[in-house]
Coordinates of C-alpha atoms and ligand atoms in Angstrom, one line a residue:
X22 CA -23.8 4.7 65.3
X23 CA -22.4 5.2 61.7
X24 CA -18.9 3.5 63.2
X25 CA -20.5 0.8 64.5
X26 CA -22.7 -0.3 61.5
X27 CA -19.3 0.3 59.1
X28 CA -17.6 -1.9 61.3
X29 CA -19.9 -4.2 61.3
X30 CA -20.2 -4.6 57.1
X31 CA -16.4 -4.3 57.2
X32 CA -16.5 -7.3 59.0
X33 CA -19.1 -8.9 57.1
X34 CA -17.2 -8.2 53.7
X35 CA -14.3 -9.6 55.6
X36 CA -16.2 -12.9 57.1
X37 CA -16.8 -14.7 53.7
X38 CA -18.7 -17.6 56.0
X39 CA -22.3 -17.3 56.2
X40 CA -23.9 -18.3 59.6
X41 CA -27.3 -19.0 60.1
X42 CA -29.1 -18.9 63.0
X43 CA -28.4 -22.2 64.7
X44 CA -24.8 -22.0 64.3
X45 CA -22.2 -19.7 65.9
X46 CA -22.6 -16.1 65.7
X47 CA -19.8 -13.7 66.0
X48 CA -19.6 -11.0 68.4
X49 CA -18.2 -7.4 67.4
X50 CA -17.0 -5.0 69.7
X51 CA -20.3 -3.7 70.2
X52 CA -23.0 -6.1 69.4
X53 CA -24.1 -10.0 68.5
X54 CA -24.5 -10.4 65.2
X55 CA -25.5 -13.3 62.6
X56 CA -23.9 -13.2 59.7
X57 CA -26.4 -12.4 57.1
X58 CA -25.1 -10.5 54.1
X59 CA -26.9 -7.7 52.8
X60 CA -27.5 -9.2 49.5
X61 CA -28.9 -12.4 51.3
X62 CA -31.0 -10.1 53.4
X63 CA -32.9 -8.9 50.8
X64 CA -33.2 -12.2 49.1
X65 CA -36.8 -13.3 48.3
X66 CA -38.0 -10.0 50.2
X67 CA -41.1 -7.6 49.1
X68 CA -40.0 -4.3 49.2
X69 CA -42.4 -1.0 49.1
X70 CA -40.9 2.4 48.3
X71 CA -42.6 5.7 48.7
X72 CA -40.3 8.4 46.7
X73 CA -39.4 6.5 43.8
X74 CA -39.4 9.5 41.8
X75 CA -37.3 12.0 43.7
X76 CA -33.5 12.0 43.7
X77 CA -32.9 9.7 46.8
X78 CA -35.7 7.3 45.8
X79 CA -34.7 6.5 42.2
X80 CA -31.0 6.3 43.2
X81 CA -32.0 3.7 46.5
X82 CA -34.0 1.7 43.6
X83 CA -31.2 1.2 41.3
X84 CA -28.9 0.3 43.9
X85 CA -31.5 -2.1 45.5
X86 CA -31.7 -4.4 42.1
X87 CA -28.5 -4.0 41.1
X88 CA -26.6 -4.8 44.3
X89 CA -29.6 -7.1 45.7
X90 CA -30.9 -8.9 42.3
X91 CA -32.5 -11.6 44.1
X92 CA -35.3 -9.0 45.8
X93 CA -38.4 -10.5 45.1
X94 CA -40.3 -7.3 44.1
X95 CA -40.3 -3.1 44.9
X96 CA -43.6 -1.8 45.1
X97 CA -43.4 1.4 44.0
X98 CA -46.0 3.9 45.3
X99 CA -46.7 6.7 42.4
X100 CA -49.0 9.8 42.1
X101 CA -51.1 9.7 39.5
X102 CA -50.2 13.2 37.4
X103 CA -52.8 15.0 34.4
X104 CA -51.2 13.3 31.8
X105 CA -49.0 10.1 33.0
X106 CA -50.2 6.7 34.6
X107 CA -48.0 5.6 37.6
X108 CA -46.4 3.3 35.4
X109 CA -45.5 5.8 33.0
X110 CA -44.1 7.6 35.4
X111 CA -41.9 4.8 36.5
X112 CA -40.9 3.5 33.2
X113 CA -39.8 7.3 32.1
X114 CA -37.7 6.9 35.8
X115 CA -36.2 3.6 34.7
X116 CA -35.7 4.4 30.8
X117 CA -33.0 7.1 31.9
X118 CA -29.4 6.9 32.3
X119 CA -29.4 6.9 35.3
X120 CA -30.5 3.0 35.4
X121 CA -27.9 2.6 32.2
X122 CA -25.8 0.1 34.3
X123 CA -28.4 -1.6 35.8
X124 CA -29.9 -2.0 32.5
X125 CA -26.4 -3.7 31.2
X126 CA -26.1 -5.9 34.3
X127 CA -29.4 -7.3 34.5
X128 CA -32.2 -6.9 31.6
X129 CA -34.5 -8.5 33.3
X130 CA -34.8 -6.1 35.8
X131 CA -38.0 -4.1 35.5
X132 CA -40.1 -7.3 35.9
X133 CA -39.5 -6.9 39.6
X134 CA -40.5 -3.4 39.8
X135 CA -44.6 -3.1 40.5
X136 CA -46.1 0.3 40.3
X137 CA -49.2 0.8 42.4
X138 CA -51.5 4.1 42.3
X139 CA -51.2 6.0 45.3
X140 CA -51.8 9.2 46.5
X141 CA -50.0 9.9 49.9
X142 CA -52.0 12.6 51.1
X143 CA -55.3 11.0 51.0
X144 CA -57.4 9.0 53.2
X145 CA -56.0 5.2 53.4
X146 CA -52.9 6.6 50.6
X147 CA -55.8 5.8 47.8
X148 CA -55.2 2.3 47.1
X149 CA -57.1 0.5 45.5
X150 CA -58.6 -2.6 47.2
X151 CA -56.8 -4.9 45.7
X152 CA -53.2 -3.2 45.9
X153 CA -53.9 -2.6 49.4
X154 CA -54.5 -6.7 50.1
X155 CA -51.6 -7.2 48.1
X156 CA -49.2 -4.9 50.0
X157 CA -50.6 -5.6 53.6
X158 CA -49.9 -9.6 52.8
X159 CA -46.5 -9.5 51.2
X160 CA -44.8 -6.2 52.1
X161 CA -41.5 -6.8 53.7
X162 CA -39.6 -3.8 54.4
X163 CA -40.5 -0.3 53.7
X164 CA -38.5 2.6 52.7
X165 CA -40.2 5.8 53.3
X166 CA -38.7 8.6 51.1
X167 CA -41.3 11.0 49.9
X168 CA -41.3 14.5 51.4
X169 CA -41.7 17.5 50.1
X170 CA -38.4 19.0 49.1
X171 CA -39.6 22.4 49.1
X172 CA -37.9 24.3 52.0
X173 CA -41.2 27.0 51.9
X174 CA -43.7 25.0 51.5
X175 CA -46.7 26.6 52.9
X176 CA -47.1 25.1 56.6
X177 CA -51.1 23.3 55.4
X178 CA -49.2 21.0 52.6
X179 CA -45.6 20.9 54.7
X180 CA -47.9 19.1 57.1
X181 CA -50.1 17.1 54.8
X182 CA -47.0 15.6 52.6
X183 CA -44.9 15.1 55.9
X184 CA -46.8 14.5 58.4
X185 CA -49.8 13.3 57.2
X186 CA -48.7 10.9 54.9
X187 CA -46.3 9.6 57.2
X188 CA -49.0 8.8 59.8
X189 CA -50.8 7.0 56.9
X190 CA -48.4 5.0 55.9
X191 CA -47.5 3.8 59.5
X192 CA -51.1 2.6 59.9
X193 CA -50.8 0.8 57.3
X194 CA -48.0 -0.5 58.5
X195 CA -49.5 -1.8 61.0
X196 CA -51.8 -3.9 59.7
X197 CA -49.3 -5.7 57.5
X198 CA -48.4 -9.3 58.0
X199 CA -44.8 -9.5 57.2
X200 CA -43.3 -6.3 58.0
X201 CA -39.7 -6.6 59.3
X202 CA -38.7 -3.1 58.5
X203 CA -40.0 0.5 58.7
X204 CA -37.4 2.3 57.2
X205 CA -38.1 6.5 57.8
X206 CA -36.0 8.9 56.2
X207 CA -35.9 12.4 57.9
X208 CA -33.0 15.0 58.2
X209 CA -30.3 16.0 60.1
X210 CA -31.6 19.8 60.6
X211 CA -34.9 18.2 62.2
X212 CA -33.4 19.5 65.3
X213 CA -31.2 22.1 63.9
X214 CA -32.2 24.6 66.7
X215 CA -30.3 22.1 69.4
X216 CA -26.9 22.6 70.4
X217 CA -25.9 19.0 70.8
X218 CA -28.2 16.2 68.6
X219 CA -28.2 12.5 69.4
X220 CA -29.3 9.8 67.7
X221 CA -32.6 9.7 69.1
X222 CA -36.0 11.4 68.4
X223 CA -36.7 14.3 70.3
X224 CA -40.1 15.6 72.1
X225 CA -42.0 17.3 69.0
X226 CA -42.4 21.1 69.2
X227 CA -45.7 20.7 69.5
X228 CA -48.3 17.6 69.2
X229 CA -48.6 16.3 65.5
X230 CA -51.9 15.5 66.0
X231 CA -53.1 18.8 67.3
X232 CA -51.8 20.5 64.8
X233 CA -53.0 18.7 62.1
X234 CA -56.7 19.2 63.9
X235 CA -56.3 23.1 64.5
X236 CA -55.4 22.8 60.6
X237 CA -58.5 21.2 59.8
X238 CA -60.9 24.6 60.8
X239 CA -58.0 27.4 60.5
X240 CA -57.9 29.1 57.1
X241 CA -55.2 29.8 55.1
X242 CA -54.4 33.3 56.0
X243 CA -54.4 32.5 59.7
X244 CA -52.6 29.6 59.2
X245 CA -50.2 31.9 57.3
X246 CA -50.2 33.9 60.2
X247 CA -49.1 31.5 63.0
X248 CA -46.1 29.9 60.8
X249 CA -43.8 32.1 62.0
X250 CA -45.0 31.4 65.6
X251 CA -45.3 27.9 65.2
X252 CA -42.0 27.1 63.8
X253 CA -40.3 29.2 66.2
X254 CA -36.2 28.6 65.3
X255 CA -36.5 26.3 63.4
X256 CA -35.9 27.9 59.6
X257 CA -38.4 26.3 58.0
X258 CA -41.6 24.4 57.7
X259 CA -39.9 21.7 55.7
X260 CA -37.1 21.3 58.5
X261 CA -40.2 22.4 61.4
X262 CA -42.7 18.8 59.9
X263 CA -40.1 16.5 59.5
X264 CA -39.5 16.8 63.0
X265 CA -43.2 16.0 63.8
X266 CA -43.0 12.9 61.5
X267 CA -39.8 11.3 63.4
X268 CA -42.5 11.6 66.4
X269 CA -45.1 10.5 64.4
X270 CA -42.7 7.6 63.8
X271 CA -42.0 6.6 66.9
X272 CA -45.0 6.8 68.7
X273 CA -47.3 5.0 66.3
X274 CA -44.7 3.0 65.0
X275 CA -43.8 2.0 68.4
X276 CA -44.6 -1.7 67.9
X277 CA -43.0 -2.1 64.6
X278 CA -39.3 -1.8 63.9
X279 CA -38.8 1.6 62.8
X280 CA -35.1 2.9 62.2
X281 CA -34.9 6.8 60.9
X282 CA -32.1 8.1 58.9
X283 CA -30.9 11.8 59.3
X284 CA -29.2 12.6 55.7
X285 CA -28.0 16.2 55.8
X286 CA -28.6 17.6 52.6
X287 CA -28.3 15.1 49.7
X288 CA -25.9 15.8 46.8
X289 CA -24.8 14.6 43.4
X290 CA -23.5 10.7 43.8
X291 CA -19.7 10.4 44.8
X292 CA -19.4 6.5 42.8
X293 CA -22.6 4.9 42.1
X294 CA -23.7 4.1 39.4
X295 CA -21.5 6.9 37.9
X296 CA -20.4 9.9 39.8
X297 CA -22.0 12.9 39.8
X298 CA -25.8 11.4 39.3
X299 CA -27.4 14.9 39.9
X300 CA -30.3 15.9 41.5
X301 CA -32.1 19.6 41.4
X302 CA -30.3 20.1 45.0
X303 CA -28.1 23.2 43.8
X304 CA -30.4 25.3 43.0
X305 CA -32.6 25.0 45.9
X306 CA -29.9 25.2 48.8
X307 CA -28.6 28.7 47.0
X308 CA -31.8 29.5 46.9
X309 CA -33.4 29.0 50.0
X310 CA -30.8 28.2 53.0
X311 CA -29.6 31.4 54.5
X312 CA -26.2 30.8 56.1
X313 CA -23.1 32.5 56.1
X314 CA -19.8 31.4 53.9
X315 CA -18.2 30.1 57.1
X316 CA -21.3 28.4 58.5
X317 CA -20.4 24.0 57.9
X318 CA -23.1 23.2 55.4
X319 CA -22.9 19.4 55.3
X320 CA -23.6 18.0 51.5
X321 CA -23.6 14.4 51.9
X322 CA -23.4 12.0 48.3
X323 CA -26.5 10.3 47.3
X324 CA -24.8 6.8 47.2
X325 CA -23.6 7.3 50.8
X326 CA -27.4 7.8 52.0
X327 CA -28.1 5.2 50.0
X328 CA -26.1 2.3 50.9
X329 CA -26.9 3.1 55.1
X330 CA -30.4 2.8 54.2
X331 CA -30.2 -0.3 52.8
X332 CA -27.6 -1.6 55.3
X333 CA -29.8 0.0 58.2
X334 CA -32.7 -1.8 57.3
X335 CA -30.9 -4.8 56.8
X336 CA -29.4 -3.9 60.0
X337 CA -32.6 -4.1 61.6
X338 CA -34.3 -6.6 59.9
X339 CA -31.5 -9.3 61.0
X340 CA -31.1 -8.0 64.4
X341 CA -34.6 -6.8 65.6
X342 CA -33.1 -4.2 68.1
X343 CA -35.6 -3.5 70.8
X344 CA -35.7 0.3 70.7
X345 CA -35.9 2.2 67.7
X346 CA -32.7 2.8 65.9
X347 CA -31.5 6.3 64.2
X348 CA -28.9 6.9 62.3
X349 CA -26.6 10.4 61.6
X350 CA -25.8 10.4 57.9
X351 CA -23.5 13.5 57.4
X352 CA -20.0 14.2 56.3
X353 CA -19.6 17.6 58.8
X354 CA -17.2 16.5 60.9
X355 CA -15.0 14.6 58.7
X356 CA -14.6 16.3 55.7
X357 CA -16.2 19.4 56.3
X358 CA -17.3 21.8 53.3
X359 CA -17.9 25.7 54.2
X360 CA -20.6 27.4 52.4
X361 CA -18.4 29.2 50.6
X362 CA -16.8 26.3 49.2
X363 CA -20.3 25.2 48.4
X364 CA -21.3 28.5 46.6
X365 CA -18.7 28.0 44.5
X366 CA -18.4 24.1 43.7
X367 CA -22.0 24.6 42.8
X368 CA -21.1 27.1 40.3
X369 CA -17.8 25.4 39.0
X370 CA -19.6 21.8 38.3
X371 CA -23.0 23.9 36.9
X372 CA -20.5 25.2 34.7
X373 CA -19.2 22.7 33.7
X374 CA -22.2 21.1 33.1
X375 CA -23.6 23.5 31.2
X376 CA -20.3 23.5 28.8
X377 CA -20.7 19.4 28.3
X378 CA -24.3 20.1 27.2
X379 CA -23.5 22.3 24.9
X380 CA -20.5 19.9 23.2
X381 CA -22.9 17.6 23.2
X382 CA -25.6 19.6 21.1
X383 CA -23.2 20.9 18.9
Ligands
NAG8 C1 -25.3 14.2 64.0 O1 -25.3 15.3 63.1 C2 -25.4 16.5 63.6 C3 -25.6 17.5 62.5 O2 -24.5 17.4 61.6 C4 -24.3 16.8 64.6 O3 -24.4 18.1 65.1 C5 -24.2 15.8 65.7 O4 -23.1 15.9 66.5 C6 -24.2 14.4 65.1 N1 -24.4 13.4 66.1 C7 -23.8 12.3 66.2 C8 -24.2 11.4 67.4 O5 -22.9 11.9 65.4
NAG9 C1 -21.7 1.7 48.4 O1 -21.6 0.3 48.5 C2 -20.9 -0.4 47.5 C3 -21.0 -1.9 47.8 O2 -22.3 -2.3 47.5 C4 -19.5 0.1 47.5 O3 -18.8 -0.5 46.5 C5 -19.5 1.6 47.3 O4 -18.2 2.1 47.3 C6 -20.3 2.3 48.3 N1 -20.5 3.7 48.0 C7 -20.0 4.7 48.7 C8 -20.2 6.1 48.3 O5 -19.4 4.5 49.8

């Protein structure tokens, strides 16, 4: 899937014609096309992000303005926290450095960027009335990146942040007038316990909807209890509910047009903006994914999930495939990266880190 979408933007950087719908269309080796470019794609469009402030989400929202500057607007969708507004919390995302070059290239930038008050685990996300009109008549494409990024998350929130959400936000999907694109992002390990994984979504381990009724009388401790049981091999509960919200996502997304993305885990940027953009990632794979040194643990760059989920979507959006469309994003097989290595690049660039910090203080 990867080889044919590359193939498919090599030959639209290549193709410096732009064909529109009524003329010619060129035909890859694998399927029609029209020759929209990305950029153009997302021309005029009404974007809504969930997961503006974790790593992938801030890094897909610089990349969006800067390489697309003619999107219309990015909805962000932000937590209220004790002491910060939703639009604090996105102007302290988009006053780091992080958004230095975008900053440089285009001042102007933060007038497209809307921040609405949302709280994903709640009924209807907690929109206000208005926002909700206002989303539901303009959004355009969504790109669905929040998700809890801790591995151990007890199985009641896994499934709330997850699952829930997920669920909510399809529904709202739903109701939206001009929605091109559903844009999920899930994980590779979502079906880590098969041998072989295709590009499609699996029958859940057990029916998301069931589970999230049990969880409604169960109490903690027994829900504590049945973890182990319920996640079976699977190594986590992260890993375990983001396989019940690709289900979640294609069943009640079935009559939109959903593509997943299956990033294994997400490093520090290879290029863009600047390399090495840095999320908390080290810490927690050390932390909390048992594997041994020779085991493949597949780090992929930030900027390479990135540019696939804006290419997928516009991948989507142009060509309306009829069944739903998922997408491998990992670097296993072709440059593969032991744990060992891992262990120890994590070390030598934390290091090195931590010595560039301290120049700097001095
Ligand atoms: C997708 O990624 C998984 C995990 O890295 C790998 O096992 C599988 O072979 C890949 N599938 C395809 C179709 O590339
Ligand atoms: C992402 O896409 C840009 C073009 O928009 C390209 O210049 C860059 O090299 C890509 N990044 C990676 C990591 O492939």
């Amino acid at each position: 899937m990867l080889d044919a979408l590359l193939n498919q933007i090599w030959i639209l950087s290549l193709g410096a014609k732009v064909y529109t719908e009524s003329e010619p269309v060129m035909r890859s080796s694998a399927v029609l096309i029209k020759m929209v470019s990305i950029p153009e794609y997302y021309e005029g469009k009404n974007v809504l992000l969930t997961g503006a402030t974790g790593f992938l989400g801030k890094v897909l929202l610089e990349k969006l303005l800067r390489s697309c500057p003619k999107v219309n607007s990015v909805y962000v969708l932000v937590r209220q926290k004790a002491r910060q507004t939703p639009q604090e919390r996105v102007e302290e995302i988009l006053s780091g450095k992080l958004f230095d070059r975008l900053r440089d290239e285009n001042p102007d930038f933060r007038e497209k960027i809307i921040a609405i008050n949302s709280e994903l685990t709640q009924p209807k996300l907690a929109l206000s009335e208005e926002d909700k009109e206002v989303i539901i008549d303009s959004t355009n494409i969504i790109f669905h990146c929040a998700a809890t990024v801790r591995f151990n998350e007890n199985l009641r929130d896994a499934v709330q942040l997850n699952v829930i959400a997920t669920r909510q936000l399809i529904l709202l999907a739903q109701q939206m007038k001009n929605l091109e694109v559903f844009m999920h992002v899930s994980t590779a390990y979502a079906y880590c316990n098969r041998k072989h994984i295709d590009e499609v979504v699996y029958p859940p381990p057990v029916d998301p909807k069931k589970l999230i009724d049990s969880l409604e009388w169960m109490d903690d401790g027994l829900v504590n209890d049945i973890t182990p049981k319920l996640i079976g091999d699977r190594p986590n509960t992260y890993i375990y509910t983001k396989a019940l919200a690709e289900y979640v996502v294609q069943q009640e997304g079935a009559k939109l047009n959903v593509a997943i993305i299956r990033p294994s885990i997400v490093g520090a940027s290879w290029k863009e903006p600047f390399p090495r953009v840095n999320g908390r990632v080290g810490k927690g794979i050390l932390r909390t994914m048992r594997a041994s040194n020779s085991a493949l643990a597949d780090l992929v760059p930030v900027d390479v999930v990135v540019n696939m989920s804006l290419a997928a979507a516009w991948y989507s959006g142009v060509n309306r495939p009829r069944n739903i469309m998922v997408y491998n994003c990992t670097t296993g097989s072709t440059n593969p990266f032991h744990w060992g290595e891992v262990v120890s690049t994590v070390i030598r660039v934390w290091k090195e880190e931590q010595k560039e910090r301290s120049y700097r203080e001095k």
